[in-house]
Coordinates of C-alpha atoms in Angstrom, one line a residue:
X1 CA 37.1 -52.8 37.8
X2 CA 37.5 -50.1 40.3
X3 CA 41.4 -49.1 39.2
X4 CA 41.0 -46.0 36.8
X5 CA 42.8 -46.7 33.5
X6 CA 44.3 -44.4 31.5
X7 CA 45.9 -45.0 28.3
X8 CA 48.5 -42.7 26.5
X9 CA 51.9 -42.4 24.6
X10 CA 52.2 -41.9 21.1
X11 CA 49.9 -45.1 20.1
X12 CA 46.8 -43.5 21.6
X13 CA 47.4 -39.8 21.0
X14 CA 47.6 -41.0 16.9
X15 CA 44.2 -43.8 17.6
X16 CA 42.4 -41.1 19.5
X17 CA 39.4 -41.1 16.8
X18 CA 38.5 -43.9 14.4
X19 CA 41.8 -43.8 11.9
X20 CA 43.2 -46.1 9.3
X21 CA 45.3 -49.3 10.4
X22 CA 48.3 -50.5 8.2
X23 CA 48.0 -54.0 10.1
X24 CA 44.7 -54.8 9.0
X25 CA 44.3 -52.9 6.0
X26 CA 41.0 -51.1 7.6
X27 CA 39.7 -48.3 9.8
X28 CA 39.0 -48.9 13.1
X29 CA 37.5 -47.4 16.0
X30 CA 39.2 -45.5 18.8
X31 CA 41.2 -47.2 20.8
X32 CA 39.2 -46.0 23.7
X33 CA 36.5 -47.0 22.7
X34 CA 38.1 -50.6 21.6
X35 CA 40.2 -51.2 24.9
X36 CA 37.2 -49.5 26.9
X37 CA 39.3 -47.1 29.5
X38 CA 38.3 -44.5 31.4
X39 CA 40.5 -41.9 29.8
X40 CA 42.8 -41.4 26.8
X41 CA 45.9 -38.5 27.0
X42 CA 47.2 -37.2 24.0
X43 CA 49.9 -35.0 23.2
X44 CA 53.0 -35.5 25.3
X45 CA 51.2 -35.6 28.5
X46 CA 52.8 -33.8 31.3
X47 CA 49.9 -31.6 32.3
X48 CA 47.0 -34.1 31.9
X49 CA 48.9 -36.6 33.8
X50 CA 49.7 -33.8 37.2
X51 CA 46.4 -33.0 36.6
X52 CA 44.2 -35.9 36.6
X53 CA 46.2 -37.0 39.7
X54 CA 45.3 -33.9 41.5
X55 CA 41.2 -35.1 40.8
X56 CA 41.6 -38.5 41.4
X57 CA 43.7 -37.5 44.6
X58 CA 40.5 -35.0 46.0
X59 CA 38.3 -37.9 45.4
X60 CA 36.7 -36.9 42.3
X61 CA 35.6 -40.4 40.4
X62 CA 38.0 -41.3 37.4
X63 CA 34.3 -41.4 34.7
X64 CA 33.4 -37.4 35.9
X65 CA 37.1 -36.1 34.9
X66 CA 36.0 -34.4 31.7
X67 CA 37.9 -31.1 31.7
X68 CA 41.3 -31.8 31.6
X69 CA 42.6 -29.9 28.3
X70 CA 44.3 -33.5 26.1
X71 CA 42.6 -35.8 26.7
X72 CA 39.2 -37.5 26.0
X73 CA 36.6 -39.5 27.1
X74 CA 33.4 -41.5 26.2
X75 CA 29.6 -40.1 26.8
X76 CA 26.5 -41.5 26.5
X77 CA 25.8 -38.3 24.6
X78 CA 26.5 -34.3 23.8
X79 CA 24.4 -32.8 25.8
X80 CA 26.6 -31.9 28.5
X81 CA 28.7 -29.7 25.8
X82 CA 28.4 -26.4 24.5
X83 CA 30.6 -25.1 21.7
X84 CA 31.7 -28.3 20.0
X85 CA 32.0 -30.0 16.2
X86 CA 31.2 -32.6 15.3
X87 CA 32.8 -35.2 13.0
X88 CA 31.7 -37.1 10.4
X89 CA 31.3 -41.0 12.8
X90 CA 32.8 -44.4 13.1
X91 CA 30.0 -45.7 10.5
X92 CA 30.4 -43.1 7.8
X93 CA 34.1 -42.7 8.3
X94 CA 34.8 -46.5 7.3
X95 CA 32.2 -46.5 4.4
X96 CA 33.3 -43.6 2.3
X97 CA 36.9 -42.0 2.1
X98 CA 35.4 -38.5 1.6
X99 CA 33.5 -38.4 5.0
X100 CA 37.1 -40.5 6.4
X101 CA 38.8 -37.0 5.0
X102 CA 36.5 -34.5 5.9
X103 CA 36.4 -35.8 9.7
X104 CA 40.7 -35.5 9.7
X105 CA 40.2 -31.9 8.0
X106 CA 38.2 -30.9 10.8
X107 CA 40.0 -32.7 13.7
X108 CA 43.3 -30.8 12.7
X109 CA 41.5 -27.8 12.3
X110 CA 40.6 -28.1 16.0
X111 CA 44.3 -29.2 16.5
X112 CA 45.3 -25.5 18.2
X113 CA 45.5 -24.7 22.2
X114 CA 44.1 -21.1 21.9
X115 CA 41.1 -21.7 19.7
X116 CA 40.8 -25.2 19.6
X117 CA 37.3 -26.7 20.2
X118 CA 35.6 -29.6 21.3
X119 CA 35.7 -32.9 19.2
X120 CA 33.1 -35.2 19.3
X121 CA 32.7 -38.6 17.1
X122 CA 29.8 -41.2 17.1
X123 CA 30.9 -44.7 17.6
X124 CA 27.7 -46.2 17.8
X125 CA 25.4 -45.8 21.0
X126 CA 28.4 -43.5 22.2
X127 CA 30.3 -40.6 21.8
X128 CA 34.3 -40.6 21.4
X129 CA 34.8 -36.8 22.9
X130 CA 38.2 -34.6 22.3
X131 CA 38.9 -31.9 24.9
X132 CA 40.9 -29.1 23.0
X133 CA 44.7 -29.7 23.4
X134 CA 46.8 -28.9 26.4
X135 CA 48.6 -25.8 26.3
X136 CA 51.9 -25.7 25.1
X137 CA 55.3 -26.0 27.6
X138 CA 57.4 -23.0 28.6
X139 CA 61.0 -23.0 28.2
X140 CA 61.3 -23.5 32.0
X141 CA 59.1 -26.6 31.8
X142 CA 60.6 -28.1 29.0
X143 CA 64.1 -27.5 30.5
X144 CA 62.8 -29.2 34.3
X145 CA 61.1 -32.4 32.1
X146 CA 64.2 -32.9 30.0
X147 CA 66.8 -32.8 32.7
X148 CA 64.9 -35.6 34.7
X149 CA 67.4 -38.2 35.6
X150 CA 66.1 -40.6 33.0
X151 CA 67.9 -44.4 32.6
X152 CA 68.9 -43.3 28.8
X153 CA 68.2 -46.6 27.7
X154 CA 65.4 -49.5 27.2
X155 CA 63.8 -51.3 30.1
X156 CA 65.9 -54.5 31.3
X157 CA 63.5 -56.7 30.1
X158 CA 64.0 -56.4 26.6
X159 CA 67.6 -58.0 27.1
X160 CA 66.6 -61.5 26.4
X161 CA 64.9 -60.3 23.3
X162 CA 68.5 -58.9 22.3
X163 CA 67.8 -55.0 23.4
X164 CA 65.9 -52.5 21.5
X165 CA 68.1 -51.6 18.4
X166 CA 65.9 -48.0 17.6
X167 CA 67.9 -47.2 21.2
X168 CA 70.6 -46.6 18.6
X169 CA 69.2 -43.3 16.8
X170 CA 68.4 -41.8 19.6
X171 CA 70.8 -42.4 22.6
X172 CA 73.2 -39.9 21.3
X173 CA 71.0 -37.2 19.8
X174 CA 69.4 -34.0 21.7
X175 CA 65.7 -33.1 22.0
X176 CA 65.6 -29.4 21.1
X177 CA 62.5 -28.4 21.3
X178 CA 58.4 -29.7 20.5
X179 CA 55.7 -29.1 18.1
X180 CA 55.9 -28.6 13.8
X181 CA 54.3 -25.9 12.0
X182 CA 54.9 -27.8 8.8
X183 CA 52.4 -30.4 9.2
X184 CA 53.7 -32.6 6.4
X185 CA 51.5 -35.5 5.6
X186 CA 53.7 -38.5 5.8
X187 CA 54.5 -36.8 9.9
X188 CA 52.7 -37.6 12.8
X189 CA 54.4 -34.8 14.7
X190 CA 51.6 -32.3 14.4
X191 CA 48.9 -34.5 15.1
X192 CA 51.1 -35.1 18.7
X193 CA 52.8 -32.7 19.7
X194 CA 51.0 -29.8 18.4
X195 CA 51.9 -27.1 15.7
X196 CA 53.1 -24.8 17.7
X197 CA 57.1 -24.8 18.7
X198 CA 57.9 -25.2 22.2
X199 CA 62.0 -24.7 23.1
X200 CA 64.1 -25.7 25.5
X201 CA 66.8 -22.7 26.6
X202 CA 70.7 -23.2 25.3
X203 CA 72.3 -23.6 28.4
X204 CA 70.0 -27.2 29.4
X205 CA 71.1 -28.6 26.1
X206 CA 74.3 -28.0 26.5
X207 CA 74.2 -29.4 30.0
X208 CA 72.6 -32.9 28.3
X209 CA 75.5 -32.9 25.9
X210 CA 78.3 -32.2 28.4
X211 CA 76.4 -35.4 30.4
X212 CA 76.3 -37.6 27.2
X213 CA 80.1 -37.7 26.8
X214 CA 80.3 -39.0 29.8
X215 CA 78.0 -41.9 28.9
X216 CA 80.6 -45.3 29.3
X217 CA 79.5 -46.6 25.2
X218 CA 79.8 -42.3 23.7
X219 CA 81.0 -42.8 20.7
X220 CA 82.6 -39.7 20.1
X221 CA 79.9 -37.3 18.8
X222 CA 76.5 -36.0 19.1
X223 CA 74.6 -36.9 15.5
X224 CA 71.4 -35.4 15.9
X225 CA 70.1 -32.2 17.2
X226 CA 66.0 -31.7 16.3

C-alpha cells in the first residue's frame, strides 16, 4: 500500500472514462477507478512519466500529483478545479446511449493540447478527473525516443506460449510520425495519440532502416512506412 501505482499504455489511455466493453457486452467504469491506482497516463507517455518522477523524486506524495498535463486522477470532489466540463457520469452514461454519446462528444472536444480543458466524470461518491493532454513531441524528441536501443522483439517469456505472432506486422515497418487529424470512428488513434501530427526528421528514419537490414531474420524489405 505505500508503492504509488500508475497504470498506462494503450489499455488505460482508451478506459480512461467509463467506455463500452466488447468482452462483456456493457459499459464499465474507468479503469482507475475499477483497479483503484493512484494515477492513470494517457497518450504515449513520455512527459508524464519524466515528470511524475521528478515529483515523486522531491518527495511530493503520489495522491497530491494532480497537474501533470495526460494524466488523471480520482477526487473526492471538484472543488479544487476552476475551468472544467463536465461529463454526463458513470450512472447516466450506462443507462441511456444518448447521455453515453454526448459525454464522448465532449471528451474529444476537450481532446486538444492548446485549448483543451479539464474533464471530470462522476463515478459515484467520486470524481474520474482528465488533466488536458500533454503537449505534442518535437521532431528532436521524437527522433531521441525512437532511436532508443530497444530489443525489437517480445519479452522472453512469451516463448513457451510460442512468441507473439502480431511481432510479425510490425518488426519490419517504420514509425513515421504521431497523431491523426482524421479521427475516423472505427480508429483509436486520435483518442491516443492526439490529433495533431508529430514527425520524426528524414535522416532518423533512414538511420532505423539502414539498422533493420541488418536484423539476422530481414527479410528483404521494409513493408510499412506510417
Amino acid at each position: 500500500p505505500d508503492i504509488p501505482i500508475i497504470i498506462g499504455g494503450i489499455e488505460a489511455s482508451l478506459r480512461r472514462f467509463a467506455h463500452y466493453d466488447y468482452w462483456s457486452d456493457s459499459v464499465r467504469r474507468s479503469i482507475l477507478v475499477d483497479s483503484k491506482a493512484d494515477l492513470l497516463v494517457y497518450g504515449m507517455g513520455e512527459n508524464q512519466i519524466k515528470e511524475i518522477a521528478a515529483q515523486l523524486a522531491a518527495g511530493i506524495p503520489v495522491g497530491e500529483i494532480r497537474s501533470v498535463a495526460g494524466t488523471c486522477y480520482r477526487a473526492a470532489s471538484c472543488e479544487h478545479l476552476r475551468d472544467y466540463v463536465e461529463i454526463p457520469g458513470f450512472e447516466a452514461v450506462s443507462a441511456d446511449k444518448k447521455a453515453f454519446a454526448e459525454a464522448f462528444r465532449r471528451q474529444y472536444v476537450e481532446q486538444d493540447p492548446i485549448r483543451g480543458k479539464t474533464v471530470v466524470q462522476r463515478h459515484g461518491a467520486q470524481y474520474l478527473v482528465q488533466n488536458p493532454p500533454a503537449r505534442p513531441l518535437t521532431t528532436a524528441e521524437m527522433d531521441e525516443i525512437y532511436e532508443l536501443s530497444y530489443q525489437r522483439t517480445y519479452h522472453p517469456v512469451y516463448e513457451k506460449a510460442g512468441g507473439v505472432p502480431a511481432i510479425r506486422e510490425v518488426k519490419f515497418s517504420l514509425v513515421s510520425h504521431r497523431g491523426c487529424f482524421g479521427g475516423c470512428s472505427f480508429c483509436a488513434i486520435a483518442a491516443h495519440q492526439g490529433r495533431i501530427i508529430q514527425p520524426r526528421s528524414a535522416e532518423s528514419i533512414l538511420r532505423e532502416a539502414v539498422l533493420l537490414t541488418a536484423l539476422p531474420d530481414f527479410k528483404g524489405y521494409i513493408h510499412d512506412v506510417g
